[in-house]
PDB file of C-alpha atoms in Angstrom:
ATOM      1  CA  UNK A 135      53.056 -22.508  51.874  1.00 47.00           C
ATOM      2  CA  UNK A 136      51.320 -21.997  55.197  1.00 52.00           C
ATOM      3  CA  UNK A 137      54.193 -23.219  57.384  1.00 59.00           C
ATOM      4  CA  UNK A 138      56.707 -20.647  58.618  1.00 63.00           C
ATOM      5  CA  UNK A 139      60.176 -22.075  58.037  1.00 71.00           C
ATOM      6  CA  UNK A 140      62.976 -21.109  60.419  1.00 74.00           C
ATOM      7  CA  UNK A 141      64.605 -17.851  59.358  1.00 78.00           C
ATOM      8  CA  UNK A 142      62.020 -16.992  56.679  1.00 85.00           C
ATOM      9  CA  UNK A 143      59.333 -15.084  58.594  1.00 87.00           C
ATOM     10  CA  UNK A 144      60.148 -11.695  57.033  1.00 89.00           C
ATOM     11  CA  UNK A 145      60.202 -13.132  53.506  1.00 89.00           C
ATOM     12  CA  UNK A 146      56.970 -15.040  54.157  1.00 90.00           C
ATOM     13  CA  UNK A 147      55.330 -11.871  55.504  1.00 93.00           C
ATOM     14  CA  UNK A 148      56.339  -9.936  52.402  1.00 93.00           C
ATOM     15  CA  UNK A 149      55.070 -12.695  50.106  1.00 93.00           C
ATOM     16  CA  UNK A 150      51.680 -12.792  51.849  1.00 92.00           C
ATOM     17  CA  UNK A 151      51.349  -8.985  51.804  1.00 93.00           C
ATOM     18  CA  UNK A 152      52.302  -8.834  48.137  1.00 94.00           C
ATOM     19  CA  UNK A 153      49.892 -11.617  47.206  1.00 93.00           C
ATOM     20  CA  UNK A 154      46.928 -10.154  49.104  1.00 94.00           C
ATOM     21  CA  UNK A 155      47.857  -6.467  48.604  1.00 94.00           C
ATOM     22  CA  UNK A 156      46.282  -6.090  52.015  1.00 92.00           C
ATOM     23  CA  UNK A 157      48.181  -6.019  55.299  1.00 92.00           C
ATOM     24  CA  UNK A 158      45.170  -7.143  57.357  1.00 93.00           C
ATOM     25  CA  UNK A 159      44.636 -10.335  55.326  1.00 93.00           C
ATOM     26  CA  UNK A 160      48.365 -10.997  55.255  1.00 92.00           C
ATOM     27  CA  UNK A 161      48.516 -10.576  59.041  1.00 93.00           C
ATOM     28  CA  UNK A 162      45.744 -13.150  59.543  1.00 92.00           C
ATOM     29  CA  UNK A 163      47.605 -15.617  57.334  1.00 90.00           C
ATOM     30  CA  UNK A 164      51.022 -15.336  59.010  1.00 89.00           C
ATOM     31  CA  UNK A 165      49.780 -14.879  62.573  1.00 90.00           C
ATOM     32  CA  UNK A 166      50.797 -11.240  63.153  1.00 91.00           C
ATOM     33  CA  UNK A 167      48.948  -7.976  63.663  1.00 94.00           C
ATOM     34  CA  UNK A 168      48.500  -5.620  60.684  1.00 92.00           C
ATOM     35  CA  UNK A 169      50.785  -3.128  62.469  1.00 93.00           C
ATOM     36  CA  UNK A 170      53.485  -5.786  62.805  1.00 93.00           C
ATOM     37  CA  UNK A 171      53.195  -6.651  59.111  1.00 93.00           C
ATOM     38  CA  UNK A 172      53.512  -2.967  58.169  1.00 92.00           C
ATOM     39  CA  UNK A 173      56.534  -2.565  60.448  1.00 92.00           C
ATOM     40  CA  UNK A 174      58.217  -5.676  59.009  1.00 92.00           C
ATOM     41  CA  UNK A 175      57.673  -4.501  55.426  1.00 94.00           C
ATOM     42  CA  UNK A 176      59.159  -1.091  56.211  1.00 93.00           C
ATOM     43  CA  UNK A 177      62.137  -2.773  57.868  1.00 92.00           C
ATOM     44  CA  UNK A 178      62.755  -4.859  54.726  1.00 93.00           C
ATOM     45  CA  UNK A 179      62.480  -1.736  52.548  1.00 93.00           C
ATOM     46  CA  UNK A 180      64.973   0.120  54.751  1.00 93.00           C
ATOM     47  CA  UNK A 181      67.438  -2.764  54.575  1.00 92.00           C
ATOM     48  CA  UNK A 182      67.103  -3.009  50.782  1.00 93.00           C
ATOM     49  CA  UNK A 183      67.134   0.728  50.200  1.00 94.00           C
ATOM     50  CA  UNK A 184      64.063   0.846  47.928  1.00 93.00           C
ATOM     51  CA  UNK A 185      60.267   0.673  48.182  1.00 94.00           C
ATOM     52  CA  UNK A 186      58.404  -2.577  47.657  1.00 94.00           C
ATOM     53  CA  UNK A 187      54.901  -1.075  47.836  1.00 94.00           C
ATOM     54  CA  UNK A 188      53.347   2.139  46.604  1.00 93.00           C
ATOM     55  CA  UNK A 189      50.996   3.280  49.342  1.00 89.00           C
ATOM     56  CA  UNK A 190      47.960   5.564  49.256  1.00 85.00           C
ATOM     57  CA  UNK A 191      45.534   6.362  52.062  1.00 80.00           C
ATOM     58  CA  UNK A 192      43.349   3.378  51.091  1.00 82.00           C
ATOM     59  CA  UNK A 193      45.338   0.962  48.931  1.00 86.00           C
ATOM     60  CA  UNK A 194      48.763  -0.549  48.422  1.00 91.00           C
ATOM     61  CA  UNK A 195      50.291  -1.753  45.177  1.00 94.00           C
ATOM     62  CA  UNK A 196      53.564  -3.437  44.308  1.00 94.00           C
ATOM     63  CA  UNK A 197      56.298  -1.295  42.822  1.00 95.00           C
ATOM     64  CA  UNK A 198      58.163  -2.778  39.823  1.00 93.00           C
ATOM     65  CA  UNK A 199      60.990  -3.686  42.211  1.00 94.00           C
ATOM     66  CA  UNK A 200      58.478  -5.297  44.573  1.00 93.00           C
ATOM     67  CA  UNK A 201      57.056  -7.389  41.729  1.00 93.00           C
ATOM     68  CA  UNK A 202      60.539  -8.716  40.927  1.00 94.00           C
ATOM     69  CA  UNK A 203      61.117  -9.619  44.568  1.00 93.00           C
ATOM     70  CA  UNK A 204      57.693 -11.281  44.856  1.00 93.00           C
ATOM     71  CA  UNK A 205      58.430 -13.613  41.939  1.00 92.00           C
ATOM     72  CA  UNK A 206      61.771 -14.580  43.480  1.00 90.00           C
ATOM     73  CA  UNK A 207      60.216 -14.976  46.944  1.00 90.00           C
ATOM     74  CA  UNK A 208      57.543 -17.394  45.712  1.00 88.00           C
ATOM     75  CA  UNK A 209      60.180 -19.481  43.942  1.00 87.00           C
ATOM     76  CA  UNK A 210      62.566 -19.435  46.918  1.00 86.00           C
ATOM     77  CA  UNK A 211      59.908 -20.290  49.505  1.00 84.00           C
ATOM     78  CA  UNK A 212      58.565 -23.077  47.303  1.00 80.00           C
ATOM     79  CA  UNK A 213      62.056 -24.541  46.903  1.00 78.00           C
ATOM     80  CA  UNK A 214      62.638 -24.374  50.656  1.00 80.00           C
ATOM     81  CA  UNK A 215      59.285 -25.987  51.478  1.00 76.00           C
ATOM     82  CA  UNK A 216      59.904 -28.850  49.072  1.00 74.00           C
ATOM     83  CA  UNK A 217      63.411 -29.335  50.470  1.00 75.00           C
ATOM     84  CA  UNK A 218      62.105 -29.381  54.059  1.00 75.00           C
ATOM     85  CA  UNK A 219      59.432 -31.908  53.039  1.00 70.00           C
ATOM     86  CA  UNK A 220      62.040 -34.189  51.486  1.00 72.00           C
ATOM     87  CA  UNK A 221      64.232 -33.786  54.587  1.00 74.00           C
ATOM     88  CA  UNK A 222      61.289 -34.727  56.827  1.00 71.00           C
ATOM     89  CA  UNK A 223      60.769 -37.889  54.798  1.00 71.00           C
ATOM     90  CA  UNK A 224      64.447 -38.810  55.197  1.00 69.00           C
ATOM     91  CA  UNK A 225      64.328 -38.070  58.917  1.00 69.00           C
ATOM     92  CA  UNK A 226      61.342 -40.388  59.341  1.00 72.00           C
ATOM     93  CA  UNK A 227      63.400 -43.272  58.004  1.00 65.00           C
ATOM     94  CA  UNK A 228      62.150 -46.604  56.731  1.00 67.00           C
ATOM     95  CA  UNK A 229      59.855 -47.286  59.674  1.00 82.00           C
ATOM     96  CA  UNK A 230      57.149 -44.716  58.963  1.00 88.00           C
ATOM     97  CA  UNK A 231      54.823 -43.933  56.060  1.00 93.00           C
ATOM     98  CA  UNK A 232      52.729 -40.755  55.914  1.00 92.00           C
ATOM     99  CA  UNK A 233      49.374 -41.177  54.160  1.00 95.00           C
ATOM    100  CA  UNK A 234      47.081 -38.343  53.050  1.00 94.00           C
ATOM    101  CA  UNK A 235      43.399 -39.221  52.731  1.00 94.00           C
ATOM    102  CA  UNK A 236      39.920 -37.854  53.304  1.00 92.00           C
ATOM    103  CA  UNK A 237      38.118 -38.252  56.623  1.00 90.00           C
ATOM    104  CA  UNK A 238      35.312 -40.383  55.141  1.00 88.00           C
ATOM    105  CA  UNK A 239      37.732 -42.856  53.537  1.00 93.00           C
ATOM    106  CA  UNK A 240      39.914 -42.942  56.641  1.00 94.00           C
ATOM    107  CA  UNK A 241      37.082 -43.603  59.088  1.00 91.00           C
ATOM    108  CA  UNK A 242      34.799 -45.832  57.052  1.00 91.00           C
ATOM    109  CA  UNK A 243      37.192 -47.815  54.878  1.00 94.00           C
ATOM    110  CA  UNK A 244      40.790 -47.764  56.073  1.00 95.00           C
ATOM    111  CA  UNK A 245      40.384 -47.734  59.864  1.00 93.00           C
ATOM    112  CA  UNK A 246      38.626 -51.140  60.075  1.00 92.00           C
ATOM    113  CA  UNK A 247      41.466 -52.642  58.005  1.00 94.00           C
ATOM    114  CA  UNK A 248      44.420 -51.251  59.977  1.00 95.00           C
ATOM    115  CA  UNK A 249      44.826 -54.409  62.113  1.00 95.00           C
ATOM    116  CA  UNK A 250      45.521 -56.356  58.904  1.00 95.00           C
ATOM    117  CA  UNK A 251      48.151 -53.797  57.887  1.00 96.00           C
ATOM    118  CA  UNK A 252      49.884 -54.005  61.273  1.00 95.00           C
ATOM    119  CA  UNK A 253      49.907 -57.786  61.040  1.00 95.00           C
ATOM    120  CA  UNK A 254      51.330 -57.712  57.520  1.00 93.00           C
ATOM    121  CA  UNK A 255      53.840 -54.870  58.047  1.00 94.00           C
ATOM    122  CA  UNK A 256      54.616 -54.568  61.778  1.00 93.00           C
ATOM    123  CA  UNK A 257      57.773 -52.539  61.101  1.00 93.00           C
ATOM    124  CA  UNK A 258      56.077 -49.741  59.123  1.00 93.00           C
ATOM    125  CA  UNK A 259      53.956 -47.322  61.147  1.00 93.00           C
ATOM    126  CA  UNK A 260      51.323 -45.277  59.325  1.00 94.00           C
ATOM    127  CA  UNK A 261      50.751 -41.611  60.153  1.00 93.00           C
ATOM    128  CA  UNK A 262      47.922 -39.638  58.585  1.00 94.00           C
ATOM    129  CA  UNK A 263      47.210 -36.299  56.978  1.00 93.00           C
ATOM    130  CA  UNK A 264      43.391 -36.072  56.996  1.00 94.00           C
ATOM    131  CA  UNK A 265      42.248 -33.803  54.171  1.00 91.00           C
ATOM    132  CA  UNK A 266      40.581 -33.849  50.756  1.00 85.00           C
ATOM    133  CA  UNK A 267      42.904 -31.126  49.485  1.00 83.00           C
ATOM    134  CA  UNK A 268      45.467 -31.930  46.811  1.00 80.00           C
ATOM    135  CA  UNK A 269      48.875 -32.205  48.436  1.00 82.00           C
ATOM    136  CA  UNK A 270      52.395 -31.589  47.163  1.00 83.00           C
ATOM    137  CA  UNK A 271      54.219 -34.818  47.992  1.00 85.00           C
ATOM    138  CA  UNK A 272      57.503 -33.003  48.625  1.00 76.00           C
ATOM    139  CA  UNK A 273      56.390 -29.737  50.246  1.00 76.00           C
ATOM    140  CA  UNK A 274      53.841 -31.469  52.495  1.00 81.00           C
ATOM    141  CA  UNK A 275      56.092 -34.436  53.325  1.00 83.00           C
ATOM    142  CA  UNK A 276      53.472 -36.929  52.091  1.00 89.00           C
ATOM    143  CA  UNK A 277      54.515 -40.418  50.966  1.00 91.00           C
ATOM    144  CA  UNK A 278      51.219 -41.640  49.485  1.00 93.00           C
ATOM    145  CA  UNK A 279      47.662 -40.372  49.170  1.00 95.00           C
ATOM    146  CA  UNK A 280      44.199 -41.762  48.524  1.00 95.00           C
ATOM    147  CA  UNK A 281      42.123 -39.443  46.357  1.00 94.00           C
ATOM    148  CA  UNK A 282      38.831 -39.590  44.471  1.00 93.00           C
ATOM    149  CA  UNK A 283      39.076 -38.320  40.916  1.00 91.00           C
ATOM    150  CA  UNK A 284      39.813 -39.116  37.297  1.00 90.00           C
ATOM    151  CA  UNK A 285      43.287 -40.445  38.039  1.00 87.00           C
ATOM    152  CA  UNK A 286      45.337 -37.572  36.592  1.00 87.00           C
ATOM    153  CA  UNK A 287      47.484 -35.700  39.101  1.00 86.00           C
ATOM    154  CA  UNK A 288      50.611 -33.731  38.118  1.00 81.00           C
ATOM    155  CA  UNK A 289      53.958 -35.516  38.595  1.00 83.00           C
ATOM    156  CA  UNK A 290      52.202 -38.444  40.234  1.00 89.00           C
ATOM    157  CA  UNK A 291      51.324 -42.068  39.562  1.00 92.00           C
ATOM    158  CA  UNK A 292      47.763 -43.219  40.299  1.00 93.00           C
ATOM    159  CA  UNK A 293      46.533 -46.772  40.882  1.00 94.00           C
ATOM    160  CA  UNK A 294      42.764 -47.290  40.639  1.00 94.00           C
ATOM    161  CA  UNK A 295      41.189 -48.875  43.713  1.00 95.00           C
ATOM    162  CA  UNK A 296      37.402 -48.867  43.229  1.00 93.00           C
ATOM    163  CA  UNK A 297      34.632 -46.603  42.033  1.00 92.00           C
ATOM    164  CA  UNK A 298      31.831 -45.060  44.071  1.00 93.00           C
ATOM    165  CA  UNK A 299      28.609 -47.068  43.860  1.00 94.00           C
ATOM    166  CA  UNK A 300      25.720 -45.021  45.269  1.00 96.00           C
ATOM    167  CA  UNK A 301      22.849 -46.942  46.881  1.00 97.00           C
ATOM    168  CA  UNK A 302      19.700 -46.073  48.894  1.00 97.00           C
ATOM    169  CA  UNK A 303      19.614 -47.028  52.559  1.00 96.00           C
ATOM    170  CA  UNK A 304      17.256 -46.635  55.494  1.00 93.00           C
ATOM    171  CA  UNK A 305      17.170 -47.619  59.140  1.00 92.00           C
ATOM    172  CA  UNK A 306      15.637 -50.964  60.186  1.00 90.00           C
ATOM    173  CA  UNK A 307      13.191 -48.992  62.321  1.00 87.00           C
ATOM    174  CA  UNK A 308      11.840 -47.089  59.322  1.00 86.00           C
ATOM    175  CA  UNK A 309      11.504 -50.277  57.328  1.00 80.00           C
ATOM    176  CA  UNK A 310       9.509 -51.868  60.149  1.00 78.00           C
ATOM    177  CA  UNK A 311       7.270 -48.858  60.719  1.00 70.00           C
ATOM    178  CA  UNK A 312       6.144 -48.525  57.144  1.00 54.00           C
ATOM    179  CA  UNK A 313       4.987 -45.287  55.598  1.00 49.00           C
ATOM    180  CA  UNK A 314       5.007 -42.044  57.603  1.00 51.00           C
ATOM    181  CA  UNK A 315       2.176 -41.476  60.056  1.00 51.00           C
ATOM    182  CA  UNK A 316      -1.002 -40.155  58.450  1.00 46.00           C
ATOM    183  CA  UNK A 317      -0.360 -41.693  55.029  1.00 46.00           C
ATOM    184  CA  UNK A 318      -2.081 -44.817  53.706  1.00 45.00           C
ATOM    185  CA  UNK A 319      -0.517 -47.951  55.087  1.00 48.00           C
ATOM    186  CA  UNK A 320       0.547 -50.863  52.966  1.00 42.00           C
ATOM    187  CA  UNK A 321       3.692 -52.735  52.081  1.00 42.00           C
ATOM    188  CA  UNK A 322       6.373 -50.097  52.839  1.00 67.00           C
ATOM    189  CA  UNK A 323       9.080 -49.382  50.294  1.00 82.00           C
ATOM    190  CA  UNK A 324       8.004 -52.192  48.031  1.00 86.00           C
ATOM    191  CA  UNK A 325       8.904 -50.336  44.831  1.00 91.00           C
ATOM    192  CA  UNK A 326      11.165 -47.351  44.106  1.00 94.00           C
ATOM    193  CA  UNK A 327       8.093 -45.160  43.643  1.00 93.00           C
ATOM    194  CA  UNK A 328       7.218 -45.749  47.308  1.00 91.00           C
ATOM    195  CA  UNK A 329      10.272 -43.642  48.173  1.00 93.00           C
ATOM    196  CA  UNK A 330       8.378 -40.523  47.131  1.00 91.00           C
ATOM    197  CA  UNK A 331       6.357 -40.709  50.367  1.00 88.00           C
ATOM    198  CA  UNK A 332       9.527 -40.456  52.479  1.00 91.00           C
ATOM    199  CA  UNK A 333      12.069 -37.795  53.361  1.00 92.00           C
ATOM    200  CA  UNK A 334      14.998 -38.272  50.991  1.00 95.00           C
ATOM    201  CA  UNK A 335      18.518 -36.964  51.532  1.00 96.00           C
ATOM    202  CA  UNK A 336      21.760 -37.098  49.587  1.00 96.00           C
ATOM    203  CA  UNK A 337      25.170 -35.468  49.176  1.00 94.00           C
ATOM    204  CA  UNK A 338      25.275 -32.255  47.151  1.00 92.00           C
ATOM    205  CA  UNK A 339      28.785 -31.757  45.747  1.00 90.00           C
ATOM    206  CA  UNK A 340      30.783 -31.767  42.524  1.00 89.00           C
ATOM    207  CA  UNK A 341      34.017 -33.468  41.496  1.00 88.00           C
ATOM    208  CA  UNK A 342      35.857 -31.575  38.753  1.00 87.00           C
ATOM    209  CA  UNK A 343      32.547 -29.872  38.000  1.00 88.00           C
ATOM    210  CA  UNK A 344      30.685 -33.197  37.655  1.00 90.00           C
ATOM    211  CA  UNK A 345      27.709 -33.457  40.066  1.00 90.00           C
ATOM    212  CA  UNK A 346      27.671 -36.275  42.603  1.00 93.00           C
ATOM    213  CA  UNK A 347      24.794 -38.719  41.932  1.00 94.00           C
ATOM    214  CA  UNK A 348      21.592 -37.582  43.629  1.00 94.00           C
ATOM    215  CA  UNK A 349      18.051 -38.836  43.941  1.00 96.00           C
ATOM    216  CA  UNK A 350      17.085 -37.595  40.484  1.00 94.00           C
ATOM    217  CA  UNK A 351      19.727 -39.815  38.904  1.00 94.00           C
ATOM    218  CA  UNK A 352      18.955 -42.839  41.087  1.00 96.00           C
ATOM    219  CA  UNK A 353      15.166 -42.646  40.602  1.00 96.00           C
ATOM    220  CA  UNK A 354      15.637 -42.243  36.842  1.00 95.00           C
ATOM    221  CA  UNK A 355      17.747 -45.428  36.860  1.00 95.00           C
ATOM    222  CA  UNK A 356      14.917 -47.091  38.799  1.00 95.00           C
ATOM    223  CA  UNK A 357      12.317 -45.973  36.241  1.00 94.00           C
ATOM    224  CA  UNK A 358      10.869 -43.008  38.146  1.00 93.00           C
ATOM    225  CA  UNK A 359      11.269 -39.977  35.885  1.00 89.00           C
ATOM    226  CA  UNK A 360      11.020 -36.206  36.395  1.00 86.00           C
ATOM    227  CA  UNK A 361      11.835 -36.158  40.099  1.00 90.00           C
ATOM    228  CA  UNK A 362      12.470 -32.696  41.513  1.00 88.00           C
ATOM    229  CA  UNK A 363      15.575 -32.876  43.734  1.00 88.00           C
ATOM    230  CA  UNK A 364      14.577 -29.628  45.440  1.00 87.00           C
ATOM    231  CA  UNK A 365      12.286 -31.808  47.558  1.00 87.00           C
ATOM    232  CA  UNK A 366      15.355 -33.501  49.117  1.00 93.00           C
ATOM    233  CA  UNK A 367      17.566 -32.653  52.027  1.00 94.00           C
ATOM    234  CA  UNK A 368      21.021 -31.966  50.606  1.00 94.00           C
ATOM    235  CA  UNK A 369      24.174 -32.223  52.726  1.00 94.00           C
ATOM    236  CA  UNK A 370      27.754 -31.299  51.934  1.00 90.00           C
ATOM    237  CA  UNK A 371      29.119 -34.371  53.713  1.00 89.00           C
ATOM    238  CA  UNK A 372      28.005 -38.003  53.560  1.00 90.00           C
ATOM    239  CA  UNK A 373      28.395 -38.428  57.336  1.00 90.00           C
ATOM    240  CA  UNK A 374      25.421 -36.083  57.753  1.00 93.00           C
ATOM    241  CA  UNK A 375      23.398 -38.226  55.351  1.00 95.00           C
ATOM    242  CA  UNK A 376      24.175 -41.347  57.392  1.00 94.00           C
ATOM    243  CA  UNK A 377      23.260 -39.539  60.608  1.00 93.00           C
ATOM    244  CA  UNK A 378      19.958 -38.340  59.145  1.00 94.00           C
ATOM    245  CA  UNK A 379      19.115 -41.880  58.065  1.00 94.00           C
ATOM    246  CA  UNK A 380      20.006 -43.548  61.367  1.00 91.00           C
ATOM    247  CA  UNK A 381      18.600 -40.896  63.703  1.00 89.00           C
ATOM    248  CA  UNK A 382      16.100 -38.918  61.670  1.00 80.00           C
ATOM    249  CA  UNK A 383      14.175 -41.543  59.784  1.00 85.00           C
ATOM    250  CA  UNK A 384      15.154 -40.341  56.304  1.00 92.00           C
ATOM    251  CA  UNK A 385      16.114 -42.481  53.319  1.00 95.00           C
ATOM    252  CA  UNK A 386      19.576 -41.593  52.080  1.00 96.00           C
ATOM    253  CA  UNK A 387      21.876 -42.116  49.129  1.00 97.00           C
ATOM    254  CA  UNK A 388      25.319 -43.218  50.286  1.00 96.00           C
ATOM    255  CA  UNK A 389      28.479 -44.862  48.958  1.00 95.00           C
ATOM    256  CA  UNK A 390      28.119 -48.615  49.359  1.00 94.00           C
ATOM    257  CA  UNK A 391      31.755 -49.201  50.291  1.00 93.00           C
ATOM    258  CA  UNK A 392      31.720 -46.409  52.880  1.00 93.00           C
ATOM    259  CA  UNK A 393      28.816 -47.904  54.867  1.00 93.00           C
ATOM    260  CA  UNK A 394      29.857 -51.553  54.784  1.00 91.00           C
ATOM    261  CA  UNK A 395      30.154 -51.673  58.589  1.00 89.00           C
ATOM    262  CA  UNK A 396      26.697 -50.144  59.134  1.00 93.00           C
ATOM    263  CA  UNK A 397      25.167 -52.594  56.645  1.00 94.00           C
ATOM    264  CA  UNK A 398      26.949 -55.542  58.239  1.00 92.00           C
ATOM    265  CA  UNK A 399      25.854 -54.755  61.787  1.00 92.00           C
ATOM    266  CA  UNK A 400      22.287 -53.869  60.803  1.00 92.00           C
ATOM    267  CA  UNK A 401      22.299 -50.140  61.547  1.00 93.00           C
ATOM    268  CA  UNK A 402      21.487 -49.542  57.875  1.00 94.00           C
ATOM    269  CA  UNK A 403      19.471 -51.580  55.403  1.00 93.00           C
ATOM    270  CA  UNK A 404      20.005 -51.408  51.644  1.00 95.00           C
ATOM    271  CA  UNK A 405      16.872 -50.757  49.603  1.00 94.00           C
ATOM    272  CA  UNK A 406      16.533 -52.263  46.129  1.00 94.00           C
ATOM    273  CA  UNK A 407      19.272 -53.799  44.028  1.00 93.00           C
ATOM    274  CA  UNK A 408      20.015 -50.651  42.031  1.00 94.00           C
ATOM    275  CA  UNK A 409      23.171 -48.582  42.235  1.00 95.00           C
ATOM    276  CA  UNK A 410      24.408 -45.572  40.268  1.00 95.00           C
ATOM    277  CA  UNK A 411      27.962 -44.386  39.649  1.00 93.00           C
ATOM    278  CA  UNK A 412      29.846 -41.295  38.648  1.00 87.00           C
ATOM    279  CA  UNK A 413      31.286 -41.151  35.136  1.00 85.00           C
ATOM    280  CA  UNK A 414      33.427 -44.283  34.523  1.00 85.00           C
ATOM    281  CA  UNK A 415      36.775 -42.522  34.889  1.00 86.00           C
ATOM    282  CA  UNK A 416      36.048 -41.382  38.449  1.00 93.00           C
ATOM    283  CA  UNK A 417      37.224 -43.660  41.239  1.00 94.00           C
ATOM    284  CA  UNK A 418      39.310 -43.840  44.385  1.00 95.00           C
ATOM    285  CA  UNK A 419      43.013 -43.988  43.582  1.00 95.00           C
ATOM    286  CA  UNK A 420      46.197 -44.629  45.470  1.00 95.00           C
ATOM    287  CA  UNK A 421      48.541 -41.829  44.426  1.00 94.00           C
ATOM    288  CA  UNK A 422      52.262 -41.341  44.961  1.00 93.00           C
ATOM    289  CA  UNK A 423      55.020 -39.230  43.477  1.00 88.00           C
ATOM    290  CA  UNK A 424      56.566 -40.660  40.323  1.00 86.00           C
ATOM    291  CA  UNK A 425      59.947 -40.509  42.064  1.00 82.00           C
ATOM    292  CA  UNK A 426      58.690 -42.805  44.874  1.00 82.00           C
ATOM    293  CA  UNK A 427      57.860 -45.744  42.652  1.00 79.00           C
ATOM    294  CA  UNK A 428      60.704 -47.885  44.012  1.00 83.00           C
ATOM    295  CA  UNK A 429      60.362 -46.896  47.683  1.00 87.00           C
ATOM    296  CA  UNK A 430      59.979 -50.186  49.587  1.00 89.00           C
ATOM    297  CA  UNK A 431      57.431 -48.663  51.995  1.00 91.00           C
ATOM    298  CA  UNK A 432      55.323 -47.286  49.149  1.00 92.00           C
ATOM    299  CA  UNK A 433      55.498 -50.593  47.283  1.00 94.00           C
ATOM    300  CA  UNK A 434      54.397 -52.498  50.402  1.00 94.00           C
ATOM    301  CA  UNK A 435      51.474 -50.163  51.071  1.00 96.00           C
ATOM    302  CA  UNK A 436      50.422 -50.212  47.412  1.00 95.00           C
ATOM    303  CA  UNK A 437      50.402 -54.015  47.279  1.00 95.00           C
ATOM    304  CA  UNK A 438      48.449 -54.246  50.528  1.00 96.00           C
ATOM    305  CA  UNK A 439      45.897 -51.550  49.603  1.00 96.00           C
ATOM    306  CA  UNK A 440      45.255 -53.011  46.138  1.00 95.00           C
ATOM    307  CA  UNK A 441      44.710 -56.423  47.711  1.00 94.00           C
ATOM    308  CA  UNK A 442      42.300 -54.934  50.265  1.00 94.00           C
ATOM    309  CA  UNK A 443      40.400 -53.258  47.419  1.00 92.00           C
ATOM    310  CA  UNK A 444      40.224 -56.541  45.541  1.00 87.00           C
ATOM    311  CA  UNK A 445      42.088 -55.354  42.471  1.00 78.00           C
ATOM    312  CA  UNK A 446      45.291 -56.270  40.698  1.00 62.00           C
ATOM    313  CA  UNK A 447      48.276 -54.034  40.064  1.00 57.00           C
TER     314      UNK A 447
END
């Protein structure tokens, strides 16, 4: 509930102060000074005629009355945010669809396909919410989302698009140069074991606590056991892996479907016909609220996206 709704600043300030039990952190969240937060809380207390916080020289704590008001404030603000989100959707009308998706998926997968969408649905404009965070379809005024996960999101319907196949890639320049300078020359990258002479990089992250496939997993699938991944460069984002491969001469593990353009135009070269995946249930999904299942815009986008992903409804 980061947005300040008209007429709710005082209530939002109280809710933030009560949640943090710290006026400085609350002030940073709502865009005020700590002194302004303190003044606003005292003003609310004077209007109500009772204390919301018990104050000492170093700490604040909710009074029993403050705890009751906090519970009601969270519920009221949540109801208002969801109502505003639904109102925003209605105000947009039938000619606009708001899509929430991660930056990597937006840039590498959806963006190259947008001309096909505009040709197929010229009367529905797409607007985007670029984030990997889970969104509330009502409170955040989101119509549909693309998310990577196991396909279970509360009060939502998920349609599987495709899984993440992780493959090794290098630059054409590295493939032509052979092994790094100073090492014995020969046929470069002829077998998976030849990778051990190169700088390897991958993404280091977890999805629902499950680690993203790294070089240890890929090399094991290729028959090279007991590889120590501490020898690798680990990045939090796959765009940094791609950059290191193209510009830095590393060999990287990337999602095949997210580098299709780089493979097609020759900026990246796939090494070996071996790919690894997350656990079978993990995939990219199109997600929408259960209540939006008959929305004509959602149905049109779902049909188009499933067709683009090469899957059936």
